[in-house]
Coordinates of N, CA and C in Angstrom, one line a residue:
M1 N 9.4 -2.4 7.7 CA 8.6 -1.3 8.2 C 7.6 -1.9 9.2
A2 N 7.7 -1.4 10.4 CA 6.9 -1.9 11.5 C 5.4 -1.7 11.2
A3 N 5.0 -0.6 10.7 CA 3.6 -0.3 10.4 C 3.1 -1.3 9.4
A4 N 3.9 -1.7 8.4 CA 3.4 -2.6 7.4 C 3.1 -4.0 8.0
G5 N 3.9 -4.4 9.0 CA 3.7 -5.6 9.7 C 2.4 -5.6 10.5
L6 N 2.2 -4.5 11.2 CA 1.0 -4.3 12.0 C -0.2 -4.3 11.0
L7 N -0.1 -3.7 9.9 CA -1.2 -3.6 9.0 C -1.6 -5.0 8.5
A8 N -0.5 -5.8 8.1 CA -0.7 -7.1 7.6 C -1.4 -8.1 8.6
E9 N -1.0 -7.9 9.9 CA -1.5 -8.7 11.0 C -2.9 -8.4 11.4
G10 N -3.1 -7.0 11.5 CA -4.4 -6.6 12.2 C -5.2 -5.7 11.4
G11 N -4.9 -5.3 10.2 CA -5.7 -4.4 9.4 C -5.4 -2.9 9.8
I12 N -6.1 -2.0 9.2 CA -5.9 -0.6 9.4 C -6.0 -0.2 10.9
D13 N -6.9 -0.7 11.6 CA -7.1 -0.4 13.0 C -5.9 -0.7 13.9
A14 N -5.1 -1.7 13.5 CA -3.9 -2.1 14.2 C -2.8 -1.1 14.1
V15 N -2.9 -0.2 13.1 CA -1.8 0.8 12.8 C -2.1 2.1 13.6
S16 N -1.8 2.0 14.9 CA -1.9 3.2 15.7 C -0.5 3.8 15.9
T17 N -0.4 5.1 16.2 CA 0.9 5.7 16.4 C 1.6 5.0 17.5
R18 N 0.9 4.7 18.6 CA 1.5 4.1 19.8 C 2.0 2.6 19.4
A19 N 1.1 1.9 18.7 CA 1.5 0.5 18.3 C 2.7 0.5 17.4
V20 N 2.8 1.4 16.4 CA 3.9 1.5 15.5 C 5.2 1.9 16.2
A21 N 5.0 2.8 17.1 CA 6.2 3.3 17.9 C 6.8 2.1 18.7
A22 N 5.9 1.4 19.4 CA 6.3 0.2 20.2 C 7.0 -0.8 19.3
A23 N 6.4 -1.1 18.1 CA 6.9 -2.2 17.2 C 8.3 -1.7 16.6
A24 N 8.4 -0.4 16.4 CA 9.7 0.1 15.8 C 10.7 0.3 16.9
G25 N 10.3 0.3 18.1 CA 11.3 0.6 19.2 C 11.7 2.0 19.3
V26 N 10.7 2.9 19.0 CA 11.0 4.4 19.1 C 9.9 5.0 19.9
Q27 N 10.1 6.2 20.3 CA 9.0 7.0 21.0 C 8.1 7.6 20.0
A28 N 6.8 7.7 20.4 CA 5.8 8.3 19.5 C 6.2 9.6 18.9
P29 N 6.8 10.5 19.6 CA 7.2 11.8 19.0 C 8.1 11.7 17.8
A30 N 8.9 10.6 17.7 CA 9.7 10.4 16.5 C 8.8 10.2 15.3
L31 N 7.7 9.4 15.5 CA 6.8 9.2 14.4 C 6.1 10.5 13.9
Y32 N 5.7 11.3 14.9 CA 5.1 12.6 14.6 C 6.1 13.5 13.8
R33 N 7.3 13.5 14.2 CA 8.3 14.3 13.4 C 8.5 13.8 12.0
L34 N 8.4 12.5 11.8 CA 8.6 11.9 10.5 C 7.4 12.0 9.6
F35 N 6.2 11.7 10.2 CA 5.0 11.6 9.4 C 3.9 12.6 9.7
G36 N 4.1 13.4 10.7 CA 3.0 14.3 11.1 C 2.0 13.5 11.9
A37 N 0.7 13.6 11.5 CA -0.4 12.9 12.1 C -0.4 11.4 11.6
K38 N -1.4 10.7 12.2 CA -1.5 9.3 11.8 C -1.8 9.1 10.3
Q39 N -2.5 10.1 9.7 CA -2.7 10.0 8.3 C -1.5 10.0 7.4
G40 N -0.5 10.8 7.9 CA 0.8 10.7 7.2 C 1.5 9.4 7.3
L41 N 1.3 8.7 8.4 CA 1.9 7.4 8.6 C 1.2 6.4 7.7
L42 N -0.2 6.5 7.6 CA -0.9 5.6 6.7 C -0.6 5.9 5.3
D43 N -0.4 7.1 4.9 CA 0.0 7.4 3.5 C 1.4 6.8 3.2
A44 N 2.3 6.8 4.2 CA 3.6 6.2 3.9 C 3.4 4.6 3.8
V45 N 2.6 4.1 4.6 CA 2.3 2.6 4.5 C 1.7 2.3 3.1
A46 N 0.7 3.1 2.7 CA 0.1 2.9 1.4 C 1.1 3.1 0.3
A47 N 2.1 4.0 0.4 CA 3.1 4.2 -0.6 C 4.0 2.9 -0.7
H48 N 4.3 2.4 0.5 CA 5.0 1.1 0.6 C 4.3 0.0 -0.2
G49 N 3.0 -0.1 0.1 CA 2.1 -1.0 -0.6 C 2.1 -0.9 -2.1
F50 N 2.1 0.4 -2.6 CA 2.1 0.7 -4.0 C 3.4 0.2 -4.6
E51 N 4.5 0.5 -3.9 CA 5.8 0.0 -4.4 C 5.9 -1.5 -4.5
R52 N 5.3 -2.2 -3.6 CA 5.3 -3.7 -3.7 C 4.4 -4.1 -4.8
Y53 N 3.3 -3.4 -5.0 CA 2.4 -3.7 -6.1 C 3.0 -3.5 -7.4
L54 N 3.7 -2.4 -7.6 CA 4.3 -2.0 -8.9 C 5.5 -3.0 -9.2
A55 N 6.2 -3.4 -8.1 CA 7.3 -4.3 -8.3 C 6.8 -5.6 -8.9
A56 N 5.6 -6.1 -8.5 CA 5.1 -7.3 -9.0 C 4.5 -7.1 -10.4
K57 N 3.9 -5.9 -10.6 CA 3.2 -5.6 -11.9 C 4.2 -5.4 -13.0
L58 N 5.4 -4.8 -12.7 CA 6.4 -4.5 -13.7 C 7.4 -5.6 -14.0
T59 N 7.2 -6.8 -13.5 CA 8.1 -7.9 -13.8 C 8.0 -8.4 -15.2
S60 N 6.9 -8.2 -15.8 CA 6.7 -8.7 -17.2 C 6.7 -7.6 -18.2
P61 N 7.5 -7.6 -19.2 CA 7.5 -6.6 -20.2 C 6.2 -6.8 -21.1
P62 N 5.7 -5.7 -21.7 CA 4.6 -5.9 -22.6 C 4.8 -6.9 -23.7
G63 N 3.8 -7.7 -24.0 CA 3.9 -8.7 -25.0 C 3.3 -8.2 -26.3
A64 N 3.2 -9.2 -27.2 CA 2.6 -8.8 -28.5 C 1.1 -8.7 -28.5
D65 N 0.4 -9.3 -27.6 CA -1.0 -9.3 -27.5 C -1.5 -8.4 -26.4
P66 N -2.0 -7.2 -26.7 CA -2.5 -6.3 -25.7 C -3.6 -6.8 -24.8
V67 N -4.4 -7.7 -25.3 CA -5.5 -8.3 -24.5 C -4.9 -9.2 -23.5
E68 N -3.9 -10.0 -23.9 CA -3.2 -10.9 -22.9 C -2.5 -10.1 -21.9
D69 N -1.9 -8.9 -22.3 CA -1.3 -8.0 -21.3 C -2.3 -7.6 -20.3
L70 N -3.5 -7.2 -20.7 CA -4.5 -6.7 -19.9 C -4.9 -7.8 -18.9
R71 N -5.1 -9.0 -19.4 CA -5.4 -10.2 -18.5 C -4.4 -10.4 -17.5
R72 N -3.1 -10.4 -17.9 CA -2.0 -10.6 -17.0 C -1.9 -9.6 -16.0
G73 N -2.1 -8.3 -16.4 CA -2.2 -7.2 -15.4 C -3.3 -7.3 -14.4
W74 N -4.4 -7.8 -14.9 CA -5.6 -7.9 -14.0 C -5.3 -9.1 -13.0
D75 N -4.7 -10.2 -13.5 CA -4.3 -11.3 -12.6 C -3.4 -10.8 -11.5
V76 N -2.4 -10.0 -11.9 CA -1.5 -9.5 -10.9 C -2.2 -8.6 -9.9
H77 N -3.1 -7.8 -10.4 CA -3.9 -6.9 -9.5 C -4.7 -7.7 -8.5
V78 N -5.4 -8.7 -9.0 CA -6.3 -9.5 -8.1 C -5.4 -10.3 -7.2
G79 N -4.3 -10.9 -7.7 CA -3.4 -11.7 -6.9 C -2.8 -10.8 -5.7
F80 N -2.5 -9.6 -6.0 CA -1.9 -8.7 -4.9 C -3.0 -8.5 -3.9
G81 N -4.2 -8.3 -4.3 CA -5.3 -8.1 -3.3 C -5.6 -9.3 -2.5
L82 N -5.5 -10.5 -3.1 CA -5.7 -11.7 -2.3 C -4.5 -12.0 -1.4
A83 N -3.3 -11.7 -1.8 CA -2.1 -12.0 -1.0 C -1.9 -11.0 0.1
H84 N -2.4 -9.7 -0.1 CA -2.2 -8.6 0.8 C -3.5 -7.9 1.0
P85 N -4.5 -8.5 1.6 CA -5.8 -7.9 1.7 C -5.8 -6.6 2.5
A86 N -5.0 -6.5 3.6 CA -5.0 -5.2 4.4 C -4.4 -4.1 3.6
F87 N -3.3 -4.4 2.8 CA -2.7 -3.3 2.0 C -3.7 -2.9 0.9
Y88 N -4.4 -3.9 0.3 CA -5.3 -3.6 -0.7 C -6.4 -2.6 -0.2
V89 N -7.0 -2.9 0.9 CA -8.0 -2.1 1.5 C -7.5 -0.7 1.8
L90 N -6.3 -0.6 2.3 CA -5.7 0.7 2.6 C -5.5 1.5 1.3
M91 N -5.0 0.8 0.3 CA -4.6 1.5 -1.0 C -5.9 1.8 -1.8
Y92 N -6.9 1.0 -1.8 CA -8.0 1.2 -2.8 C -9.4 1.3 -2.1
G93 N -9.5 0.8 -0.9 CA -10.8 0.7 -0.3 C -11.2 1.8 0.7
V94 N -10.3 2.7 1.0 CA -10.6 3.7 2.0 C -10.8 5.0 1.1
A95 N -12.0 5.4 1.0 CA -12.3 6.6 0.2 C -11.9 7.8 1.0
R96 N -11.1 8.7 0.3 CA -10.7 9.9 0.9 C -10.8 11.0 -0.2
P97 N -12.0 11.6 -0.3 CA -12.3 12.5 -1.4 C -11.2 13.6 -1.5
G98 N -10.7 13.9 -2.7 CA -9.7 14.9 -2.9 C -8.3 14.5 -2.5
R99 N -8.1 13.3 -2.1 CA -6.8 12.8 -1.7 C -6.5 11.6 -2.5
R100 N -5.3 11.6 -3.1 CA -4.8 10.4 -3.9 C -3.3 10.2 -3.5
P101 N -3.0 9.0 -3.0 CA -1.6 8.8 -2.7 C -0.7 9.1 -3.9
A102 N 0.5 9.7 -3.6 CA 1.4 10.0 -4.7 C 1.8 8.8 -5.5
R103 N 2.0 7.7 -4.9 CA 2.4 6.5 -5.6 C 1.3 5.9 -6.5
A104 N 0.1 6.3 -6.3 CA -1.0 5.8 -7.1 C -0.9 6.3 -8.5
S105 N -0.3 7.4 -8.7 CA -0.2 8.0 -10.1 C 0.7 7.1 -11.0
R106 N 1.7 6.5 -10.4 CA 2.5 5.6 -11.2 C 1.8 4.4 -11.7

């Protein structure tokens, strides 16, 4: 995903419709048809981030000790934020009252 690469390299400000279109090798109108406005594109990138996050979080089945499970889950959460800071900010650090990415529910 071109937008994910731009996000990782330059943060949220690097994810402009024009930059994503150029990186993906398409015209900007194609992005507008797929995602609507820029916010739709950012929502799709956040959803991609949540999928990556959940893939890492769900690799370990629950153990016998719920406290250890909580610690392990927290370590995965913090590790994801450290490894993917721009995704973390997009997913958790941008307050949008009344809006919650669909993938956040999982």
